Amino acid sequence: MPSDQPQSSDQPQPSDQSHNQPFGDLAILTSGGDSPGMNACIRALVRSGIYYGHRVWGVIRGYDGLIQDEFRPMDLRSVGNIIHRGGTILKSARSEEFRTAEGRRKAYENLIKRNITALVVVGGDGSFRGANVFAEEYPVSVMGLPGTIDNDLYGTDYTIGFDTATNTVVECIDKIRDTADAHNRLFFIEVMGRDAGYIALNGGIAAGCEEILIPETKTDLNALIEVLKKGRANHKSSGLIIVAEGDEEGGAYEIARKVAKQFNGYEMKVTILGHIQRGGSPSYFDRVLASRLGIAAIEGLRQGQSKVMAGIINNKIVYTPIYEAVKNSTQMDLDLYRISKILAI
Ligand code: ADP
């Protein structure tokens, strides 16, 4: 029978015991939409937690597992060979029960019966809302880490997974470009981003798209059609238009339909990139980011930080109150958008 207790036999003695130690045992979970780099983050949390002398528990399937008592003891070997893997070994889930006071009471009881006094939540803004409610109700130190491909969290320049997802988008568009050019086609390519256009803007510039349609800017379809007509008149043989799924004119199918009503200079095709954007091996950037933030979470908790999200701003670790990370929206640097217009003439 596997023991329900964390294994301590291969845990090294921490070399730095100089910090205060306001928390003892620790649980970690991944919640909401998964993102590449979550495993690298789990690895960093487990290794640094053990390094500093804490017992570390993994919770399976996010808040649902917290309520259903799905805890696994994590030792150094449990996170071996995962730094390069997409997804999350702890699984992720959305939990309706955690939205109820009764669900959160069960979650707290499952922590307390194991003497767990700190919880690290790797997820997006929904997961942080839940973490904040929980930390207001119960005496648990809570730390959030930004794990989402959307890059839309206030309090960090980059979220874990954004870089990998954008690289995936660029790789796909490079392939679409070949066939677009071979057949004189106009492609509308939809990427993830219900509320934020970071993937579309950065991916669109990197892949050389003619137009970038994002929720942060007003989409003017008449102007778009004029640009297409001008391009056609100038013998432009093909075109690529990247659309964030949250654009106010609709998704890629809807926009292609509206454009086709007024302009038929090209054969038009639509590609929805969908969930391939979430998967795959994390980029070096996301692995390093996840590793830094995982360690920052443990070190922040040891310094008495709670109800905060650890992020990176100007390459420095910054702790932002979770309620601010959730309440404030990120301000996109629209200079990138201006640049994209110059590049596409
Ligand atoms: P993401 O973290 O990717 O934004 P969701 O928005 O689906 O994902 O949120 C993940 C989970 O966080 C939800 O399924 C729910 O369990 C929990 N959650 C979100 N908002 C709240 C809230 N206001 N109170 C309690 N739990 C919440």
PDB file of C-alpha atoms and ligand atoms in Angstrom, residues 31-33 63 93-100 104 123-131 133 147-148, ligand 1:
ATOM      1  CA  SER A  31      -6.548  25.077 -11.728  1.00  0.00           C
ATOM      2  CA  GLY A  32      -8.622  26.380 -14.633  1.00  0.00           C
ATOM      3  CA  GLY A  33      -7.220  26.294 -18.166  1.00  0.00           C
ATOM      4  CA  TYR A  63     -10.166  22.778  -6.264  1.00  0.00           C
ATOM      5  CA  ALA A  93     -10.307  21.162 -13.398  1.00  0.00           C
ATOM      6  CA  ARG A  94     -13.044  23.695 -12.961  1.00  0.00           C
ATOM      7  CA  SER A  95     -14.994  23.236  -9.721  1.00  0.00           C
ATOM      8  CA  GLU A  96     -18.534  24.462  -9.164  1.00  0.00           C
ATOM      9  CA  GLU A  97     -18.469  23.147  -5.594  1.00  0.00           C
ATOM     10  CA  PHE A  98     -15.578  25.425  -4.640  1.00  0.00           C
ATOM     11  CA  ARG A  99     -17.847  28.375  -5.360  1.00  0.00           C
ATOM     12  CA  THR A 100     -20.000  27.279  -2.392  1.00  0.00           C
ATOM     13  CA  ARG A 104     -14.619  25.476   0.690  1.00  0.00           C
ATOM     14  CA  GLY A 123      -3.889  29.234 -12.628  1.00  0.00           C
ATOM     15  CA  GLY A 124      -5.630  32.197 -14.183  1.00  0.00           C
ATOM     16  CA  ASP A 125      -7.834  34.950 -12.825  1.00  0.00           C
ATOM     17  CA  GLY A 126     -10.809  32.675 -12.072  1.00  0.00           C
ATOM     18  CA  SER A 127      -8.589  30.440  -9.961  1.00  0.00           C
ATOM     19  CA  PHE A 128      -7.263  33.510  -8.153  1.00  0.00           C
ATOM     20  CA  ARG A 129     -10.765  34.724  -7.352  1.00  0.00           C
ATOM     21  CA  GLY A 130     -11.389  31.370  -5.689  1.00  0.00           C
ATOM     22  CA  ALA A 131      -8.046  31.515  -3.866  1.00  0.00           C
ATOM     23  CA  VAL A 133     -12.256  34.003  -1.239  1.00  0.00           C
ATOM     24  CA  GLY A 147      -0.420  29.987 -15.232  1.00  0.00           C
ATOM     25  CA  THR A 148      -2.335  30.935 -18.360  1.00  0.00           C
TER      26      THR A 148
HETATM   27  P1  ADP B   1      -8.962  30.263 -14.877  1.00  0.00           P
HETATM   28  O1  ADP B   1      -8.182  30.154 -13.609  1.00  0.00           O
HETATM   29  O2  ADP B   1      -8.246  29.620 -16.035  1.00  0.00           O
HETATM   30  O3  ADP B   1      -9.405  31.692 -15.141  1.00  0.00           O
HETATM   31  P2  ADP B   1     -11.761  29.534 -14.218  1.00  0.00           P
HETATM   32  O4  ADP B   1     -12.293  30.906 -14.472  1.00  0.00           O
HETATM   33  O5  ADP B   1     -12.497  28.408 -14.798  1.00  0.00           O
HETATM   34  O6  ADP B   1     -10.253  29.342 -14.705  1.00  0.00           O
HETATM   35  O7  ADP B   1     -11.683  29.331 -12.626  1.00  0.00           O
HETATM   36  C1  ADP B   1     -11.207  28.135 -12.068  1.00  0.00           C
HETATM   37  C2  ADP B   1     -11.971  27.760 -10.810  1.00  0.00           C
HETATM   38  O8  ADP B   1     -11.782  28.774  -9.810  1.00  0.00           O
HETATM   39  C3  ADP B   1     -13.470  27.672 -10.950  1.00  0.00           C
HETATM   40  O9  ADP B   1     -13.883  26.436 -11.519  1.00  0.00           O
HETATM   41  C4  ADP B   1     -13.915  27.759  -9.492  1.00  0.00           C
HETATM   42  O10 ADP B   1     -13.763  26.528  -8.833  1.00  0.00           O
HETATM   43  C5  ADP B   1     -12.903  28.728  -8.909  1.00  0.00           C
HETATM   44  N1  ADP B   1     -13.492  30.071  -8.778  1.00  0.00           N
HETATM   45  C6  ADP B   1     -13.570  31.034  -9.728  1.00  0.00           C
HETATM   46  N2  ADP B   1     -14.218  32.133  -9.228  1.00  0.00           N
HETATM   47  C7  ADP B   1     -14.540  31.833  -7.951  1.00  0.00           C
HETATM   48  C8  ADP B   1     -15.232  32.546  -6.894  1.00  0.00           C
HETATM   49  N3  ADP B   1     -15.690  33.769  -7.067  1.00  0.00           N
HETATM   50  N4  ADP B   1     -15.381  31.909  -5.696  1.00  0.00           N
HETATM   51  C9  ADP B   1     -14.907  30.669  -5.504  1.00  0.00           C
HETATM   52  N5  ADP B   1     -14.265  29.948  -6.462  1.00  0.00           N
HETATM   53  C10 ADP B   1     -14.082  30.518  -7.658  1.00  0.00           C
END
